[in-house]
XYZ file of C-alpha atoms in Angstrom:
137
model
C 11.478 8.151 -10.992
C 9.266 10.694 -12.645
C 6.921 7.827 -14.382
C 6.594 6.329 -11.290
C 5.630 10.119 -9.235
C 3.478 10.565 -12.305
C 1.089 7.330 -11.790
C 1.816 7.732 -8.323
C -0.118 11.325 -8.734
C -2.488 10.158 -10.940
C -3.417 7.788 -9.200
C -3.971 9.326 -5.901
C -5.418 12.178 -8.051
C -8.101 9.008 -9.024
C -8.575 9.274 -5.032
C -9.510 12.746 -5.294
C -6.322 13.863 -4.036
C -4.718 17.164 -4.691
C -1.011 17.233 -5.426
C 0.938 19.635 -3.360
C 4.794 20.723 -3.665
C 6.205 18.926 -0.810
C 5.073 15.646 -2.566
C 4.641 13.879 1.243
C 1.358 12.058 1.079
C -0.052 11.227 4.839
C -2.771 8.683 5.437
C -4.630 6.845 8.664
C -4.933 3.094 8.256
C -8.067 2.629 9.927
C -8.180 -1.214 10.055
C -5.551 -4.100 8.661
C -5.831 -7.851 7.936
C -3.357 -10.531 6.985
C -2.333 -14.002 4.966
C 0.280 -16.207 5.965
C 1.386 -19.273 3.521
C 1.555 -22.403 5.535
C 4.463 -25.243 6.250
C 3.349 -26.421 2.676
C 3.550 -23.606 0.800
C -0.011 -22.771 0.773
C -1.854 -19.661 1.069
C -3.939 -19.703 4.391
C -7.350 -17.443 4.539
C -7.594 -13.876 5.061
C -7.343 -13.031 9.308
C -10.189 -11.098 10.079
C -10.002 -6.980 9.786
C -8.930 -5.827 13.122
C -9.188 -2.253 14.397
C -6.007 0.218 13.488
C -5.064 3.784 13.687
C -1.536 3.671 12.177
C -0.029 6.408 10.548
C 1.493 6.084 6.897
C 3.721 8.451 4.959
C 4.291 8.213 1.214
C 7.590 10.482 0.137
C 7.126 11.131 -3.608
C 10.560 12.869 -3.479
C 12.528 9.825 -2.098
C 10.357 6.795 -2.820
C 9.661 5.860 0.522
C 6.342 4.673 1.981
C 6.786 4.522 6.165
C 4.082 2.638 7.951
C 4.484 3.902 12.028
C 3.182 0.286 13.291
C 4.336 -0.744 16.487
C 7.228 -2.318 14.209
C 7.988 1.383 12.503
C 7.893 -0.566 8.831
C 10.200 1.535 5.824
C 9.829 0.450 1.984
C 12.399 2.154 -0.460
C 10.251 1.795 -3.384
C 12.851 0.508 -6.425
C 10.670 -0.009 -8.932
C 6.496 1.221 -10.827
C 5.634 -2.252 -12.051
C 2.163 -0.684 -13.720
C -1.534 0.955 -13.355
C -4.012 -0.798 -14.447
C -8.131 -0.632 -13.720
C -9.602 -4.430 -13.044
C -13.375 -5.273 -13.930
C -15.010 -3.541 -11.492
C -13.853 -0.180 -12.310
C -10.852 -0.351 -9.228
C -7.844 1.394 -9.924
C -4.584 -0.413 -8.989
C -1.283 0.857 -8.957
C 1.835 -1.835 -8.135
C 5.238 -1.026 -7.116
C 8.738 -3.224 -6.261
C 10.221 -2.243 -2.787
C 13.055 -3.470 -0.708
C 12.300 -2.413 3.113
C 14.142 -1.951 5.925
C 15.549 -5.849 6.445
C 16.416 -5.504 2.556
C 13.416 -8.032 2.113
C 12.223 -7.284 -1.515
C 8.584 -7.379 -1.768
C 5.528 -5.509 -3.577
C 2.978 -3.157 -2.958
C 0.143 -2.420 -4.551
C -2.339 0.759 -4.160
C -5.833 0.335 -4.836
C -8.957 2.704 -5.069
C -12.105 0.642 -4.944
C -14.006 3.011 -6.773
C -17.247 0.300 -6.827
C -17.066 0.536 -2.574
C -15.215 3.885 -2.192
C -12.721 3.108 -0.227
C -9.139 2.591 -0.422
C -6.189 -0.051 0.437
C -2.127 -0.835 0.776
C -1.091 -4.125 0.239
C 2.300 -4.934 1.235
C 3.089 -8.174 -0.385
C 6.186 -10.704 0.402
C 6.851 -14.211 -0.592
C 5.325 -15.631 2.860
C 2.689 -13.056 3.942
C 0.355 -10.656 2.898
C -1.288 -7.912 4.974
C -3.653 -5.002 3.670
C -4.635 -1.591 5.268
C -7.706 0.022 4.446
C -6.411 3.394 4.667
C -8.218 6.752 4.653
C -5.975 10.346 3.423
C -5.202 12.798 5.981
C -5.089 16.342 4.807
């Protein structure tokens, strides 16, 4: 638990994000896209980015990330995988979760420090969907 707040702080701290004692990080996805693997097991293309102004709550205190979607979406987060920084400089952070269905999936945070913005993907065997997300002070 306190490795994972830790790279959970630093990382956001990476975002230039300034810890405070509550530990209840708030962000505004501002758009969203999806993958969906097929009837054969493949990976289809990315769905183009569509419009969004969901809200998303990360509780450092009790490991849960909330995303209010029209389907209110809740991820117990079980498990910091790692933190690593790819080739172009981005700064990824990947958890384990098990969400509200007790579907286990992961998530990964990234920074794209190279286009300065930043993303959630939520990750499951079948489908993948990403929200470019923006911090909400």
């Amino acid at each position: 638990m306190i490795m994972k707040k830790t790279f959970l702080l630093l990382f956001f701290a990476l975002m230039s994000i300034t810890a405070f004692a509550d530990d209840l990080l708030l962000f505004r996805a501002t758009s969203f896209c999806y993958k969906e693997k097929n009837s054969q097991g493949q990976w289809g293309d990315w769905s183009k980015w569509e419009d969004s102004d969901v809200q998303i709550t990360m509780d450092l205190t009790t490991d849960i990330v909330t995303v209010y979607s029209k389907n209110k979406q809740v991820y117990q987060i079980t498990d910091y995988v790692e933190s690593s920084t790819d080739s172009d400089g981005d700064d990824i952070v990947k958890l384990r979760f098990v969400d509200q269905d007790g579907d286990l999936g992961t998530m990964r945070l990234i920074e794209r420090n190279s286009e300065n913005r930043s993303e959630i993907y939520i990750d499951f065997n079948n489908i993948t969907w990403v929200y470019e997300v923006r911090r909400i002070e």
